[in-house]
Amino acid sequence: AQSVTQLDSQVPVFEEAPVELRCNYSSSVSVYLFWYVQYPNQGLQLLLKYLSGSTLVKGINGFEAEFNKSQTSFHLRKPSVHISDTAEYFCAVGRMNTGFQKLVFGTGTRLLVSP
Amino acid sequence: DAMVIQNPRYQVTQFGKPVTLSCSQTLNHNVMYWYQQKSSQAPKLLFHYYDKDFNNEADTPDNFQSRRPNTSFCFLDIRSPGLGDAAMYLCATSTDANNEQFFGPGTRLTVL
């Protein structure tokens, strides 16, 4: 079974500052990793995903994440945040090579960007 | 634009009164999922349809049922809603070839 840990429930940051949202996973098999963003009262939108290949993954809205197999981590980063990045961010894991995905989500990190 | 649509966006029901939430998709994806998301929590998978095959998660209460009359539509039926069923319900779709789930905007259910 897979599990995901997002240690930070809330991350406050000032506009234009860099940010890192942490995600660690546990799995006995190879996995795919995802970051989703959820704005208030909306569904989830995919930010980026790691399937294979380069461990540095670039996504939408200037976000990127790095897959670190030895540390079982997939931290999300952005060099300069905007007010509009205020949202809930979910890390998720799925089993590799099982066709369609059943995802296990972390508990989420609320990013609060202030002026 | 191809998308996942959920209706209504907000639903209010009374304790014990059956309610149905609707999801439709124009993506022609063969897999459809229903998640329950309570306040400040992660989405929790209730069940999914792989084509016409229904797959229930082991801890999904019997109070929750689902129907998929065709590829495009999927319904979530809550037979006797309790106060603890108040949540955001998210529908998602995917194919069995890709690795991304596409989410609808969700339906926020209030139980009075």
Tab-separated table of C-alpha atoms in Angstrom:
chain	number	residue	atom	x	y	z
A	1	ALA	CA	0.000	0.000	0.000
A	2	GLN	CA	1.032	3.546	-0.603
A	3	SER	CA	0.834	6.532	1.710
A	4	VAL	CA	1.645	10.209	1.471
A	5	THR	CA	2.723	12.596	4.183
A	6	GLN	CA	2.500	16.352	3.882
A	7	LEU	CA	4.031	17.572	7.091
A	8	ASP	CA	3.039	21.212	6.747
A	9	SER	CA	-0.671	21.857	7.068
A	10	GLN	CA	-0.189	25.554	6.364
A	11	VAL	CA	2.639	27.590	4.867
A	12	PRO	CA	2.470	31.392	5.091
A	13	VAL	CA	4.731	33.319	2.747
A	14	PHE	CA	5.085	36.832	1.418
A	15	GLU	CA	4.474	37.665	-2.204
A	16	GLU	CA	7.528	37.218	-4.465
A	17	ALA	CA	9.258	35.008	-1.898
A	18	PRO	CA	10.260	31.430	-2.744
A	19	VAL	CA	8.303	28.530	-1.331
A	20	GLU	CA	8.728	24.803	-0.853
A	21	LEU	CA	5.877	22.459	0.021
A	22	ARG	CA	7.052	19.141	1.338
A	23	CYS	CA	5.783	15.712	0.371
A	24	ASN	CA	7.090	12.327	1.440
A	25	TYR	CA	5.673	9.023	0.316
A	26	SER	CA	5.857	5.405	1.314
A	27	SER	CA	5.469	2.502	-1.067
A	28	SER	CA	6.747	-0.989	-1.572
A	29	VAL	CA	6.463	-0.657	-5.343
A	30	SER	CA	7.450	1.922	-7.920
A	31	VAL	CA	5.098	4.852	-8.025
A	32	TYR	CA	3.910	7.796	-9.985
A	33	LEU	CA	3.731	11.098	-8.116
A	34	PHE	CA	1.431	14.063	-8.609
A	35	TRP	CA	0.808	17.530	-7.256
A	36	TYR	CA	-2.692	18.964	-7.495
A	37	VAL	CA	-3.923	22.445	-6.596
A	38	GLN	CA	-7.386	23.229	-5.281
A	39	TYR	CA	-8.775	26.755	-5.178
A	40	PRO	CA	-11.676	27.481	-2.806
A	41	ASN	CA	-14.866	25.648	-3.743
A	42	GLN	CA	-13.325	24.155	-6.842
A	43	GLY	CA	-12.088	20.776	-7.985
A	44	LEU	CA	-8.488	19.667	-8.217
A	45	GLN	CA	-6.230	20.789	-11.025
A	46	LEU	CA	-3.055	18.945	-11.943
A	47	LEU	CA	0.086	21.021	-11.413
A	48	LEU	CA	2.650	18.439	-12.450
A	49	LYS	CA	3.431	14.755	-12.400
A	50	TYR	CA	6.420	12.453	-12.238
A	51	LEU	CA	6.151	9.257	-14.247
A	52	SER	CA	9.757	8.462	-15.186
A	53	GLY	CA	12.872	10.055	-16.602
A	54	SER	CA	14.218	13.364	-15.362
A	55	THR	CA	13.745	13.778	-11.645
A	56	LEU	CA	13.084	17.506	-12.003
A	57	VAL	CA	9.565	18.048	-13.231
A	58	LYS	CA	8.204	21.386	-14.380
A	59	GLY	CA	4.522	22.149	-14.192
A	60	ILE	CA	2.062	24.935	-14.742
A	61	ASN	CA	2.116	28.348	-13.080
A	62	GLY	CA	5.892	28.270	-12.584
A	63	PHE	CA	5.896	25.332	-10.170
A	64	GLU	CA	8.426	22.528	-10.239
A	65	ALA	CA	9.101	19.423	-8.157
A	66	GLU	CA	12.004	17.088	-7.687
A	67	PHE	CA	11.646	13.358	-7.255
A	68	ASN	CA	14.171	11.982	-4.777
A	69	LYS	CA	13.941	8.212	-4.604
A	70	SER	CA	16.477	7.763	-1.815
A	71	GLN	CA	14.593	10.194	0.419
A	72	THR	CA	11.179	9.142	-0.913
A	73	SER	CA	10.292	12.771	-1.393
A	74	PHE	CA	8.605	14.885	-4.049
A	75	HIS	CA	8.788	18.459	-2.803
A	76	LEU	CA	7.064	21.256	-4.709
A	77	ARG	CA	8.832	24.552	-5.250
A	78	LYS	CA	8.254	27.941	-6.773
A	79	PRO	CA	10.951	30.640	-6.856
A	80	SER	CA	8.553	33.580	-6.545
A	81	VAL	CA	4.940	33.254	-5.459
A	82	HIS	CA	1.971	35.442	-6.299
A	83	ILE	CA	-1.121	36.278	-4.317
A	84	SER	CA	-3.056	34.133	-6.769
A	85	ASP	CA	-1.087	31.044	-5.657
A	86	THR	CA	-3.040	31.035	-2.410
A	87	ALA	CA	-4.736	27.642	-2.450
A	88	GLU	CA	-4.635	24.102	-1.065
A	89	TYR	CA	-1.969	21.845	-2.531
A	90	PHE	CA	-2.247	18.066	-2.503
A	91	CYS	CA	0.479	15.550	-3.165
A	92	ALA	CA	-0.692	12.167	-4.450
A	93	VAL	CA	0.843	8.799	-5.268
A	94	GLY	CA	-0.275	6.098	-7.644
A	95	ARG	CA	1.110	2.688	-8.445
A	96	MET	CA	3.266	2.446	-11.520
A	97	ASN	CA	2.205	0.277	-14.423
A	98	THR	CA	-1.273	-0.531	-13.262
A	99	GLY	CA	-3.032	1.198	-16.099
A	100	PHE	CA	-5.617	3.527	-14.698
A	101	GLN	CA	-4.773	5.290	-11.502
A	102	LYS	CA	-6.138	4.907	-8.011
A	103	LEU	CA	-4.570	7.802	-6.203
A	104	VAL	CA	-3.726	8.173	-2.540
A	105	PHE	CA	-3.694	11.802	-1.462
A	106	GLY	CA	-1.849	13.553	1.310
A	107	THR	CA	-3.771	15.718	3.750
A	108	GLY	CA	-2.892	18.885	1.896
A	109	THR	CA	-0.895	22.045	2.530
A	110	ARG	CA	-2.587	25.409	2.544
A	111	LEU	CA	-0.355	28.040	0.943
A	112	LEU	CA	-1.162	31.536	2.183
A	113	VAL	CA	0.487	34.317	0.196
A	114	SER	CA	0.287	37.790	1.663
A	115	PRO	CA	1.363	41.175	0.245
B	1	ASP	CA	-13.682	22.372	-24.320
B	2	ALA	CA	-13.591	18.801	-23.076
B	3	MET	CA	-14.393	18.741	-19.425
B	4	VAL	CA	-15.928	17.146	-16.344
B	5	ILE	CA	-19.183	18.743	-15.238
B	6	GLN	CA	-20.883	18.334	-11.889
B	7	ASN	CA	-24.412	19.375	-11.074
B	8	PRO	CA	-25.516	20.943	-8.930
B	9	ARG	CA	-22.543	22.837	-7.493
B	10	TYR	CA	-24.341	23.221	-4.170
B	11	GLN	CA	-26.923	20.805	-2.823
B	12	VAL	CA	-28.888	21.070	0.388
B	13	THR	CA	-30.818	18.091	1.677
B	14	GLN	CA	-32.515	17.057	4.869
B	15	PHE	CA	-31.321	14.390	7.237
B	16	GLY	CA	-32.445	11.036	5.856
B	17	LYS	CA	-33.764	12.389	2.557
B	18	PRO	CA	-32.221	10.627	-0.469
B	19	VAL	CA	-30.103	12.782	-2.723
B	20	THR	CA	-28.432	12.248	-6.100
B	21	LEU	CA	-25.374	14.058	-7.374
B	22	SER	CA	-24.569	14.123	-11.064
B	23	CYS	CA	-21.352	13.990	-13.061
B	24	SER	CA	-20.913	14.115	-16.813
B	25	GLN	CA	-17.841	14.182	-19.010
B	26	THR	CA	-17.049	15.036	-22.597
B	27	LEU	CA	-13.587	13.458	-22.477
B	28	ASN	CA	-14.806	9.983	-23.427
B	29	HIS	CA	-12.758	8.515	-20.593
B	30	ASN	CA	-13.568	4.959	-19.588
B	31	VAL	CA	-12.836	5.372	-15.873
B	32	MET	CA	-14.917	7.550	-13.567
B	33	TYR	CA	-14.305	8.131	-9.858
B	34	TRP	CA	-16.239	9.558	-6.937
B	35	TYR	CA	-14.373	11.128	-4.021
B	36	GLN	CA	-15.611	12.530	-0.753
B	37	GLN	CA	-13.691	15.472	0.661
B	38	LYS	CA	-14.525	16.753	4.123
B	39	SER	CA	-13.389	20.133	5.304
B	40	SER	CA	-9.604	20.480	5.506
B	41	GLN	CA	-9.091	16.821	4.562
B	42	ALA	CA	-7.752	14.932	1.590
B	43	PRO	CA	-10.120	13.565	-1.034
B	44	LYS	CA	-11.146	10.024	-0.146
B	45	LEU	CA	-12.039	7.598	-2.925
B	46	LEU	CA	-15.512	6.122	-2.529
B	47	PHE	CA	-15.666	3.992	-5.688
B	48	HIS	CA	-14.863	3.981	-9.349
B	49	TYR	CA	-16.235	2.597	-12.579
B	50	TYR	CA	-13.902	0.937	-15.031
B	51	ASP	CA	-16.152	0.975	-18.086
B	52	LYS	CA	-19.297	-0.660	-16.681
B	53	ASP	CA	-17.532	-2.480	-13.876
B	54	PHE	CA	-18.261	-0.998	-10.473
B	55	ASN	CA	-15.473	-1.078	-7.870
B	56	ASN	CA	-16.331	-0.164	-4.316
B	57	GLU	CA	-13.684	0.811	-1.793
B	58	ALA	CA	-13.735	-1.467	1.228
B	59	ASP	CA	-14.569	1.279	3.710
B	60	THR	CA	-17.275	3.020	1.684
B	61	PRO	CA	-20.548	2.908	3.644
B	62	ASP	CA	-23.507	1.049	2.131
B	63	ASN	CA	-25.399	4.332	2.259
B	64	PHE	CA	-23.452	5.388	-0.844
B	65	GLN	CA	-24.356	3.921	-4.216
B	66	SER	CA	-23.473	4.787	-7.774
B	67	ARG	CA	-24.883	4.354	-11.256
B	68	ARG	CA	-23.258	4.740	-14.636
B	69	PRO	CA	-25.904	4.474	-17.349
B	70	ASN	CA	-23.450	5.295	-20.147
B	71	THR	CA	-19.870	6.422	-20.729
B	72	SER	CA	-20.659	10.072	-20.210
B	73	PHE	CA	-22.700	10.061	-17.027
B	74	CYS	CA	-22.161	8.860	-13.493
B	75	PHE	CA	-24.390	9.419	-10.470
B	76	LEU	CA	-23.754	9.300	-6.752
B	77	ASP	CA	-26.777	8.307	-4.684
B	78	ILE	CA	-26.842	8.829	-0.942
B	79	ARG	CA	-29.771	6.825	0.335
B	80	SER	CA	-30.157	8.308	3.794
B	81	PRO	CA	-27.811	11.240	4.311
B	82	GLY	CA	-26.547	11.851	7.794
B	83	LEU	CA	-24.958	14.973	9.198
B	84	GLY	CA	-21.577	13.309	8.787
B	85	ASP	CA	-22.084	13.061	5.029
B	86	ALA	CA	-21.845	16.807	4.575
B	87	ALA	CA	-18.824	17.269	2.358
B	88	MET	CA	-17.554	18.217	-1.070
B	89	TYR	CA	-18.082	15.403	-3.551
B	90	LEU	CA	-15.632	15.295	-6.422
B	91	CYS	CA	-16.005	13.408	-9.665
B	92	ALA	CA	-12.945	12.570	-11.726
B	93	THR	CA	-12.193	10.708	-14.942
B	94	SER	CA	-9.218	9.056	-16.552
B	95	THR	CA	-8.364	6.576	-19.248
B	96	ASP	CA	-6.613	3.300	-18.602
B	97	ALA	CA	-3.715	4.492	-20.710
B	98	ASN	CA	-2.769	7.763	-19.100
B	99	ASN	CA	-1.861	8.659	-15.596
B	100	GLU	CA	-3.819	11.810	-14.945
B	101	GLN	CA	-7.216	12.182	-13.352
B	102	PHE	CA	-9.355	15.074	-14.517
B	103	PHE	CA	-11.560	16.533	-11.807
B	104	GLY	CA	-14.871	18.285	-11.932
B	105	PRO	CA	-15.559	21.395	-9.832
B	106	GLY	CA	-17.293	19.385	-7.123
B	107	THR	CA	-20.698	19.464	-5.448
B	108	ARG	CA	-20.843	20.792	-1.912
B	109	LEU	CA	-23.494	18.879	0.022
B	110	THR	CA	-25.124	20.337	3.112
B	111	VAL	CA	-27.283	18.129	5.332
B	112	LEU	CA	-29.771	19.894	7.591
